[in-house]
XYZ file of C-alpha atoms in Angstrom:
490
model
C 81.845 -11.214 99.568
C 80.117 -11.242 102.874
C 79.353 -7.442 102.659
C 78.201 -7.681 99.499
C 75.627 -9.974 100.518
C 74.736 -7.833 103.322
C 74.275 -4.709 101.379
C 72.110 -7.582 98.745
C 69.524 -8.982 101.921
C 69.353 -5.089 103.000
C 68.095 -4.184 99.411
C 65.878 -7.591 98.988
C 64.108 -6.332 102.744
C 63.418 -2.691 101.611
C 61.799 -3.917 98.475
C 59.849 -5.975 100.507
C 58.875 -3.643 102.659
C 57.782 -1.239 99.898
C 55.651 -3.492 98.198
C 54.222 -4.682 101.257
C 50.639 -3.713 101.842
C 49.417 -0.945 104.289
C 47.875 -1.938 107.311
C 44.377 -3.074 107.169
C 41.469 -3.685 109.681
C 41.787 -6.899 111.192
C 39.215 -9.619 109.453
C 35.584 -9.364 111.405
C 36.273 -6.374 113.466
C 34.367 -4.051 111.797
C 30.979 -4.463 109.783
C 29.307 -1.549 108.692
C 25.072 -1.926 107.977
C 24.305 1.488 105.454
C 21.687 2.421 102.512
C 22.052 -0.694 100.781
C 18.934 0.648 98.546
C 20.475 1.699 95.234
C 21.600 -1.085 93.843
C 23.890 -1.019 90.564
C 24.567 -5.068 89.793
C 23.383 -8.406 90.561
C 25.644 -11.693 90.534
C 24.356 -15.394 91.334
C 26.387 -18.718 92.252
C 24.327 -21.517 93.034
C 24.091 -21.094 96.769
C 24.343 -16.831 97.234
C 23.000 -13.696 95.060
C 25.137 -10.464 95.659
C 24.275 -6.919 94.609
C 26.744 -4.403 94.273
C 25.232 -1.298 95.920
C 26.328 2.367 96.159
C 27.238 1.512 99.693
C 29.321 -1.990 99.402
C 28.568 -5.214 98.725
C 25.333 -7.275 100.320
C 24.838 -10.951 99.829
C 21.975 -13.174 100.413
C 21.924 -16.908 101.005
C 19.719 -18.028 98.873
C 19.575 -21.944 100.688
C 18.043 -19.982 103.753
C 16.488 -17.777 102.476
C 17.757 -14.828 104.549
C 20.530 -11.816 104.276
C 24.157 -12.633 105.381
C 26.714 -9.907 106.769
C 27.449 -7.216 103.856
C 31.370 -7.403 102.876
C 31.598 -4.159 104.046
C 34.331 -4.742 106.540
C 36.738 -6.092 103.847
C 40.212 -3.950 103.131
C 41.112 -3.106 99.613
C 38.180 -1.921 97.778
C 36.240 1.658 98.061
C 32.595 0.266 99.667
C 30.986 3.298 97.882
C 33.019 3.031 94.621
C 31.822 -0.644 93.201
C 29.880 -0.474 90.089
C 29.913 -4.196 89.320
C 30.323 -8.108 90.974
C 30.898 -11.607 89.162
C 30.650 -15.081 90.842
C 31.378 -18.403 89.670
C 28.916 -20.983 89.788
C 30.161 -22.710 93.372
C 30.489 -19.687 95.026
C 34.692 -19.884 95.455
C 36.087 -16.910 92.987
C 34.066 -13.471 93.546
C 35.473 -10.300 91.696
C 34.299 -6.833 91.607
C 34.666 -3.556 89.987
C 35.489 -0.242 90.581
C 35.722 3.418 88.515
C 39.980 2.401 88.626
C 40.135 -1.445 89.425
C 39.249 -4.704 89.237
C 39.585 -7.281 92.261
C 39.608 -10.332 93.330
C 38.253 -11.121 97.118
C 39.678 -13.447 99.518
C 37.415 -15.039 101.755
C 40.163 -16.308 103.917
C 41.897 -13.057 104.928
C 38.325 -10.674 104.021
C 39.818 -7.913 102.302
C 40.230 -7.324 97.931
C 43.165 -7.665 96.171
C 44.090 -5.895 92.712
C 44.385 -7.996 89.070
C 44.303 -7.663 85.839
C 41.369 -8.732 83.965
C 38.246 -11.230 85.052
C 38.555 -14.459 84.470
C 35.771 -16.461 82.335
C 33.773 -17.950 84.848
C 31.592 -20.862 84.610
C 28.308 -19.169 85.358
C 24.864 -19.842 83.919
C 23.060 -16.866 85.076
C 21.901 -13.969 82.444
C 20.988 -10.557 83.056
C 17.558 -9.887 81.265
C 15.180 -6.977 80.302
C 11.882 -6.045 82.077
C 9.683 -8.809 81.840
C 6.096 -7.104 80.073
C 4.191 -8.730 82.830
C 5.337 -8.636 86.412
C 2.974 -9.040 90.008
C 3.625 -5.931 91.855
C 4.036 -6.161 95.940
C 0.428 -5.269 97.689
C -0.363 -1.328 97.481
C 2.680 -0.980 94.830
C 1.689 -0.846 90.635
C 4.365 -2.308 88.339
C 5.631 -0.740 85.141
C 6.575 -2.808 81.966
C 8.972 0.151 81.414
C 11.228 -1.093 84.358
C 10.028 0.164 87.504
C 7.254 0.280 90.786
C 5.397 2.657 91.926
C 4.937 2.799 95.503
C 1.574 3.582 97.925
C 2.551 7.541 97.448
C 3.680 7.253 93.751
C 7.302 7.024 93.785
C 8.961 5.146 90.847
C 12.001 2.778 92.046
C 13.380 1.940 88.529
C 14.990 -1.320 87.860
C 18.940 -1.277 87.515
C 19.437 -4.799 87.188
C 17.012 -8.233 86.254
C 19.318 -11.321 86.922
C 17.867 -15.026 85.815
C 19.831 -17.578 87.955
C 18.525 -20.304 85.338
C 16.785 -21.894 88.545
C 13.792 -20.147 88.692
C 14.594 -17.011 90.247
C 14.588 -13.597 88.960
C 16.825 -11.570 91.138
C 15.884 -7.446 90.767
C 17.805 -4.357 91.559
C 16.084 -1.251 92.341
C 17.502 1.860 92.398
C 15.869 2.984 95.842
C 14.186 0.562 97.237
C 16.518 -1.924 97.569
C 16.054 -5.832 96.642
C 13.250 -8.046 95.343
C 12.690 -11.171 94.111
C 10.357 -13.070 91.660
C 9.387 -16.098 90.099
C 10.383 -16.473 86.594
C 7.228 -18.204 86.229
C 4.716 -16.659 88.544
C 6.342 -13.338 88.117
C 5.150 -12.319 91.678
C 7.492 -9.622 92.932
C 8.640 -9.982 96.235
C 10.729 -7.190 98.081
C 13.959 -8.322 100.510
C 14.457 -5.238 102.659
C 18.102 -4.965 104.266
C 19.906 -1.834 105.247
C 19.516 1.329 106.653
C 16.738 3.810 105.667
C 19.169 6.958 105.715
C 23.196 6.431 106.026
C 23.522 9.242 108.747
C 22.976 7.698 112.287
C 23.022 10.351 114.680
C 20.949 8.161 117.816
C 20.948 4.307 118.496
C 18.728 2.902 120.778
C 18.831 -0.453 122.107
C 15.293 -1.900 123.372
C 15.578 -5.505 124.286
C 18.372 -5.960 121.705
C 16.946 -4.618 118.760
C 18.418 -1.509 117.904
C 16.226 1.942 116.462
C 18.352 4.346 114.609
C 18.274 7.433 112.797
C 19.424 10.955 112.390
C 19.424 14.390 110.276
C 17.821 13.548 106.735
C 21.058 15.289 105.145
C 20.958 13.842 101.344
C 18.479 10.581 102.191
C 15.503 10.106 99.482
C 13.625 8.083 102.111
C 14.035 9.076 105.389
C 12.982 7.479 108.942
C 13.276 4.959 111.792
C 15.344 1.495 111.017
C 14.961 -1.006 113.058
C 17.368 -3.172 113.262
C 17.590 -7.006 115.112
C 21.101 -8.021 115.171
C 20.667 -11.507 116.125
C 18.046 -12.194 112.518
C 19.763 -9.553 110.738
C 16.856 -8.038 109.680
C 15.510 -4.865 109.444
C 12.128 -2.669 109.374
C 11.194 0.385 108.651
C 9.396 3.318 110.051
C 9.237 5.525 107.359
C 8.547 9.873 107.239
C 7.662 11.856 104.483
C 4.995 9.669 103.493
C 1.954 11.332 106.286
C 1.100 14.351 108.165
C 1.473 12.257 111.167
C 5.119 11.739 110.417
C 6.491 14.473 108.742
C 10.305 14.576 107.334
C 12.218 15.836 110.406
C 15.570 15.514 111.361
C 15.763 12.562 114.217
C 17.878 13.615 117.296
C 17.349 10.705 119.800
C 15.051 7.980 120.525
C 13.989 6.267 124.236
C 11.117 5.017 125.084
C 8.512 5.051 128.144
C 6.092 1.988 129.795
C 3.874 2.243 126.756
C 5.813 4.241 123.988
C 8.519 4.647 121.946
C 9.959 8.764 122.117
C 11.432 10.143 119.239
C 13.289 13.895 119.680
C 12.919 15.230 116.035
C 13.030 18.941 114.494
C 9.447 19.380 114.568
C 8.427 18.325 117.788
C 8.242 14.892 119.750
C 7.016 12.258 118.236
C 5.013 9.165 120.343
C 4.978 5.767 118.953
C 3.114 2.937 118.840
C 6.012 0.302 119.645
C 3.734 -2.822 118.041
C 1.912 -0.889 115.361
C 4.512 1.595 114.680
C 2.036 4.098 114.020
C 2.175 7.521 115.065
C -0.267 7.985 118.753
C 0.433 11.941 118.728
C 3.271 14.636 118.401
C 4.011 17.207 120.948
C 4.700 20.790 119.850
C 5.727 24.080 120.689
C 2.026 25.153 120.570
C 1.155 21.885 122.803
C 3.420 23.712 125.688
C 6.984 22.634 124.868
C 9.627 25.403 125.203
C 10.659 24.922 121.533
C 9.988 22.052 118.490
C 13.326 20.729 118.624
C 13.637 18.105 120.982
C 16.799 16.721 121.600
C 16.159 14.239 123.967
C 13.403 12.885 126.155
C 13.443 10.431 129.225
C 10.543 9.044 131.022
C 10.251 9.230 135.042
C 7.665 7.234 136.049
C 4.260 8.380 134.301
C 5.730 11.906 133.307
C 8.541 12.794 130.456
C 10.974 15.193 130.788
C 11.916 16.792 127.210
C 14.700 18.580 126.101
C 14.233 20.978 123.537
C 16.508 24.204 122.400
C 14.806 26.260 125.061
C 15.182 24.474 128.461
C 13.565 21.476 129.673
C 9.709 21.022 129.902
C 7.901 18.534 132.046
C 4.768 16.570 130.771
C 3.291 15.609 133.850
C 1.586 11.793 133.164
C -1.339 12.597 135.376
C -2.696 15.630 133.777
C -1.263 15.199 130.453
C 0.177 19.163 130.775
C 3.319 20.687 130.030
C 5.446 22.937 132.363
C 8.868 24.694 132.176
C 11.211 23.171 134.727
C 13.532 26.060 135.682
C 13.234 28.518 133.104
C 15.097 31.262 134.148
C 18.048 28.843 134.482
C 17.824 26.802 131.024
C 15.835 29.811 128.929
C 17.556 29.650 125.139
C 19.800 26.645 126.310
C 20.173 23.842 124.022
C 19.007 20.398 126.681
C 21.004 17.770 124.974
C 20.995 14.381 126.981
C 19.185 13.158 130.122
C 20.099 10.608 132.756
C 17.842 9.262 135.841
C 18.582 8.221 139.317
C 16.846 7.048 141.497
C 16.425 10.520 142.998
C 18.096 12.560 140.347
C 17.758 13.720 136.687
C 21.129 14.623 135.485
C 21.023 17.116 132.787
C 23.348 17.373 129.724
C 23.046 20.967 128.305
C 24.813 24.270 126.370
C 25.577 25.761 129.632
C 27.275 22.870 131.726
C 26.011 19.664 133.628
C 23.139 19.753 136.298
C 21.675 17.834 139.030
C 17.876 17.791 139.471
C 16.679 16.781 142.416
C 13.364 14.345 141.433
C 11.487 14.929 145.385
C 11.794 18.892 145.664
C 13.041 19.679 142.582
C 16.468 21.496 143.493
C 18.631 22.278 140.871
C 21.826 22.384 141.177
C 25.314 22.722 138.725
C 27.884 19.917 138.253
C 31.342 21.634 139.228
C 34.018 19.906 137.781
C 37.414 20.327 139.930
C 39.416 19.024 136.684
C 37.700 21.839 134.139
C 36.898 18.970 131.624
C 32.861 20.076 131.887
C 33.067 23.495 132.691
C 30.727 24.652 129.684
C 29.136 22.783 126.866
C 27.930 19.081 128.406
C 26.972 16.757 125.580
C 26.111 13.337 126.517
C 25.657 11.442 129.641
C 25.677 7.552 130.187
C 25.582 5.539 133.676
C 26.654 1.935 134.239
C 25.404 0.769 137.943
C 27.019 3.347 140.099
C 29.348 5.362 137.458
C 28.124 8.109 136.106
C 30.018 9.771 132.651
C 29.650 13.182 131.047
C 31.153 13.982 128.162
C 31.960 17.706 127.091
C 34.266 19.576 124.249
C 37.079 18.688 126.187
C 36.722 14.893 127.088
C 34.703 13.376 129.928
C 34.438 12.571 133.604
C 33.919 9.743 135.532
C 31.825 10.297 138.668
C 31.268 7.397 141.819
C 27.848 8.435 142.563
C 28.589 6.642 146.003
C 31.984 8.388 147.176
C 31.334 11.541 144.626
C 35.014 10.506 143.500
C 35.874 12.277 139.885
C 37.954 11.225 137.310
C 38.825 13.220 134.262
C 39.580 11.499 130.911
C 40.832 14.405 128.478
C 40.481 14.915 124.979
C 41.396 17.227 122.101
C 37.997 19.840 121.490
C 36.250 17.792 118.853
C 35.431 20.468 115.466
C 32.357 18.846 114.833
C 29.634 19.476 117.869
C 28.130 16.992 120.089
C 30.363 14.460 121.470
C 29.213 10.732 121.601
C 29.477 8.606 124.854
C 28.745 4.712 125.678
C 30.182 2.734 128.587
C 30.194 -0.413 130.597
C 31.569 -1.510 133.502
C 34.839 -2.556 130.850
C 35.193 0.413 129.113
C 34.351 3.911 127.856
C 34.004 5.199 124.227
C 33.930 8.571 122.878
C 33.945 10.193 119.712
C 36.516 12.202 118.584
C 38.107 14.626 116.202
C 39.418 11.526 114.092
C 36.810 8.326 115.134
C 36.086 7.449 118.610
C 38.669 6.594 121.554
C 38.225 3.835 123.810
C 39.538 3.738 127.157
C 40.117 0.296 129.158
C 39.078 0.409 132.623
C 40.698 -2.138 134.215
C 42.692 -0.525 136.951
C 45.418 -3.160 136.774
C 46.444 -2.208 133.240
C 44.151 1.090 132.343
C 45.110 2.452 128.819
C 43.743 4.172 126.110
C 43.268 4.066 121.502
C 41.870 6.185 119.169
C 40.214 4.145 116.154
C 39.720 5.246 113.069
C 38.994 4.353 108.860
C 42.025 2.942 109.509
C 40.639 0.397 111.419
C 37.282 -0.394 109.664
C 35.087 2.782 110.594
C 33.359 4.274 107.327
C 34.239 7.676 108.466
C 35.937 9.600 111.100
C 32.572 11.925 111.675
C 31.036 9.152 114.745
C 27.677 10.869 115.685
C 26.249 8.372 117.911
C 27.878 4.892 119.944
C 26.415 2.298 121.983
C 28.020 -0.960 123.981
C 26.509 -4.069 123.378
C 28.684 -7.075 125.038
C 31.729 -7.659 123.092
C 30.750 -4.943 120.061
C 30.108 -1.012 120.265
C 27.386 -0.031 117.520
C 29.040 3.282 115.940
C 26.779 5.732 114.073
C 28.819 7.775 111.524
C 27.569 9.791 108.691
C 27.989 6.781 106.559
C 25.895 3.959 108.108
C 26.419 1.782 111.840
C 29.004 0.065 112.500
C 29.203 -3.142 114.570
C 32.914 -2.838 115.889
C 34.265 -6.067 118.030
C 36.180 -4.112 120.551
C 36.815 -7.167 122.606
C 39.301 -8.375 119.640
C 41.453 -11.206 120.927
C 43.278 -10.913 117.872
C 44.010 -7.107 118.339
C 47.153 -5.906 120.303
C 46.199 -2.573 121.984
C-alpha cells in the first residue's frame, strides 16, 4: 500500500511539473519603451485609457493626465501580436487579444494568463465613427474621412474613436500615435509616447534624459527621441521632413559645450540642444575623410570625428578640418572614442589606439591576453578603468598601474559589440542578449540575459548604466532592465 502511494505522489509531482509554467521574467525587471505609434484598439475604465499597439500595450492615467509604464514587461502575451484590449469600468479585470488567444492580466504577478472567452464587462464606453467636424492640432488639416494630415502632407488615418461617456474622445492613429479630444469642443489634441523608430543603435545620456536612435531599417518616421525617464515623456527630433535633416541612418550621438553631435550616414549633424534645430552638417566635401561618421567626441573647442576613413580633426579655432594620421587609419572604419585627460583612445577596424592629446603620438593598444588584437568596437571609462570591447570580449585596463584584465566572450555574428560600465559592473552584448559581469572582487561572477528574461530581442545594439537600471537598445525598442534585482538570484 505504501508503494503504491509512492509510485501515486511521484505521478501527481510530474503532472505538476508539466503543467507548470515556463520560467518568466521576474515582475518590474524589464520594461521595454518602442514605436507605440500604430495603434490598433482603444479601451477606457474610469481612471486609465489603454491602446493596444503593434508594439504592446500603453496606458495613460487619465486622473493625471500623463502616460504610465507600457505593460510591456509582462510574461505571457506576444507584445507585437495584440490586436485588441477590454477593461471594466473600475479598472480591476483587463483582457486582451491576440491572432491565437485571449488573456486575462494579473496585475499582481504582471504577466497574461490564457482563458476562454471575455467576460461581459460593465463598461459604458463606445467606439464611434469619425466625427464630420473635428479641430485639427496647429499646422495639421483634419479629414472627415478619418484621418490628419500633417505639416508635409502625410495622412495618419484613424484606427480607433473611443467615447468614454465622460467627455473624452480617445483616438488611435495609425502612425502617429495618440490624441485626444473633446466630445464637445472637438479640439484634437496629440499625446506623444514612444520611440520614433524601434531600432536603437546609440543612447546618450545628457543630464538624465536620454537621446536615442539608430539605422532607419523599416521606420515610416525616422529621427532623434528624446526621452526623460523621470516624466516619462518623450520628444521628437524628426528627419525626412527638411534638407537640413535628411533621412540618415543615426550611428551615435555626444555632445560638445554648445551642441549636440549626431554621427549619421550622410555626414555629422550639429544641433541646437534648446531649439533642436539643425546649426550645420559636416561633409565629406566640408573636409571629413568620409560621410559616415560613426562617432564624434569633443576636446576642448575642437571635435574629433570618426568616419569610415580614419579620424579627422575640426580644429575649434579655425573651424578647419584635418586628417589625424592618415597613413595609419586610411579606409579604417573609427568606431568609438574615449578622452583622458591627456589621451584620446581610439576604437577602430584595425585594433585599439592611444593618442597622445600634447604631441600627438600615436600609438597601438597591445593586448597580452589577445582579446583586442583586431577589430575594437566600443570603449567606456569609469574614473580610472578603462574597457574595450572587441569580437572576442573585452579588457579591463587600470590606467594608473596599466594592469589588464581580460573578460572573454564567444565572437558575436552580428558586428559591433555594445559596452557600458560602472564602478559595479560591466555589460556587453552578445551573440544571445548582453552579459553582465559583477565586479566585486569578493564574489566576481558572471550571466548572460536574454528574451528569456524580459529583453525584446537577443540583437542588443547599444547599452548604457544608469544607477540601478542598464538602458538596452535592441532592434525592437529600449529597454530599462533593473540589474540591481534584489529579487533575482544570480
Amino acid at each position: 500500500m505504501k508503494r503504491l502511494a509512492g509510485y501515486i505522489a511521484i505521478l501527481v509531482a510530474f503532472v505538476i511539473l508539466a503543467g507548470a509554467p515556463q520560467a518568466a521574467p521576474l515582475k518590474g525587471q524589464a520594461v521595454t519603451y518602442s514605436d507605440f505609434s500604430r495603434i490598433a484598439y482603444i479601451a477606457s475604465s474610469m481612471s486609465h485609457v489603454y491602446f493596444a499597439t503593434t508594439d504592446g500595450v500603453i496606458r495613460y492615467d487619465k486622473m493625471g493626465f500623463r502616460w504610465e509604464d507600457p505593460l510591456t514587461g509582462a510574461a505571457g502575451i506576444d507584445n507585437r501580436d495584440i490586436h485588441r484590449v477590454w477593461v471594466d469600468h473600475f479598472d480591476q479585470k483587463l483582457y486582451a487579444a491576440t491572432s491565437n488567444d485571449l488573456l486575462e492580466y494579473d496585475l499582481l504577478f504582471d504577466r497574461w494568463y490564457p482563458i476562454n472567452e471575455i467576460p461581459a464587462l460593465n463598461n459604458q464606453s463606445i467606439h464611434i465613427t469619425t466625427p464630420d467636424i473635428m479641430y485639427a492640432p496647429p499646422q495639421f488639416n483634419f479629414s472627415s474621412s478619418g484621418y490628419l494630415m500633417d505639416p508635409q502632407g502625410r495622412n495618419f488615418y484613424f484606427n480607433d474613436i473611443l467615447d468614454d461617456r465622460t467627455g473624452n474622445l480617445w483616438i488611435g492613429t495609425w502612425g502617429y500615435g495618440a490624441a485626444l479630444a473633446g466630445s464637445s469642443s472637438m479640439i484634437i489634441e496629440l499625446l506623444p509616447y514612444g520611440l520614433m523608430q524601434n531600432r536603437v543603435g546609440t543612447i546618450y545620456n545628457l543630464d538624465g534624459i536620454l537621446w536615442v536612435s539608430g539605422k532607419t531599417v523599416g521606420s515610416y518616421r525616422t529621427g532623434i527621441t528624446i526621452f526623460d525617464p523621470d516624466e516619462n515623456s518623450f520628444s521628437y527630433v524628426e528627419s525626412g521632413i527638411g534638407f537640413e535633416f535628411p533621412s540618415e541612418d543615426i550611428y551615435s550621438i555626444n555632445s560638445s559645450a554648445r551642441e549636440i553631435l549626431v554621427g549619421t550616414s550622410g555626414g555629422l549633424v550639429f544641433l541646437d540642444p534648446e531649439r533642436l534645430t539643425v546649426n550645420r552638417t559636416l561633409t565629406a566635401r566640408g573636409g571629413l575623410g568620409d560621410n559616415i561618421v560613426y562617432c564624434a567626441q569633443a576636446v576642448g573647442d575642437s571635435v574629433y570625428i570618426g568616419t569610415a576613413n580614419g579620424v579627422s580633426l575640426l580644429s575649434g579655432a579655425s573651424d578647419t578640418v584635418r586628417f589625424v594620421w592618415p597613413g595609419q587609419f586610411f579606409n579604417t572604419d573609427i568606431y568609438d572614442f574615449e578622452a583622458t585627460d591627456s589621451t584620446l583612445w581610439i576604437a577602430s577596424a584595425a585594433g585599439a589606439f592611444q593618442l597622445r592629446l600634447d604631441n600627438g603620438a600615436l600609438q597601438k593598444f597591445q593586448d597580452p591576453h589577445s582579446i583586442v588584437f583586431s577589430r575594437a568596437y566600443s570603449i567606456a571609462r569609469w574614473e580610472d578603468q578603462l574597457w574595450i570591447a572587441s569580437d572576442f570580449g573585452a579588457v579591463r585596463i587600470d590606467l594608473t598601474t596599466g594592469e589588464t584584465t581580460p573578460f572573454s566572450l564567444i565572437m558575436s555574428g552580428y558586428g559591433r559589440r555594445a559596452l557600458a560600465v560602472n564602478d559595479r559592473i560591466a555589460a556587453i552584448s552578445s551573440d544571445r542578449g548582453m552579459r553582465i559581469y559583477w565586479l566585486d572582487e569578493n564574489r566576481p561572477h558572471d550571466r548572460e540575459f536574454t528574451t528569456e528574461d524580459g529583453l525584446p530581442s537577443d540583437l542588443v545594439l547599444s547599452l548604457s548604466v544608469d544607477g540601478d537600471f542598464i538602458w538596452v537598445g535592441t532592434d525592437r525598442g529600449l529597454t530599462r532592465f533593473l540589474w540591481n534585482n534584489p529579487d533575482r538570484v544570480d
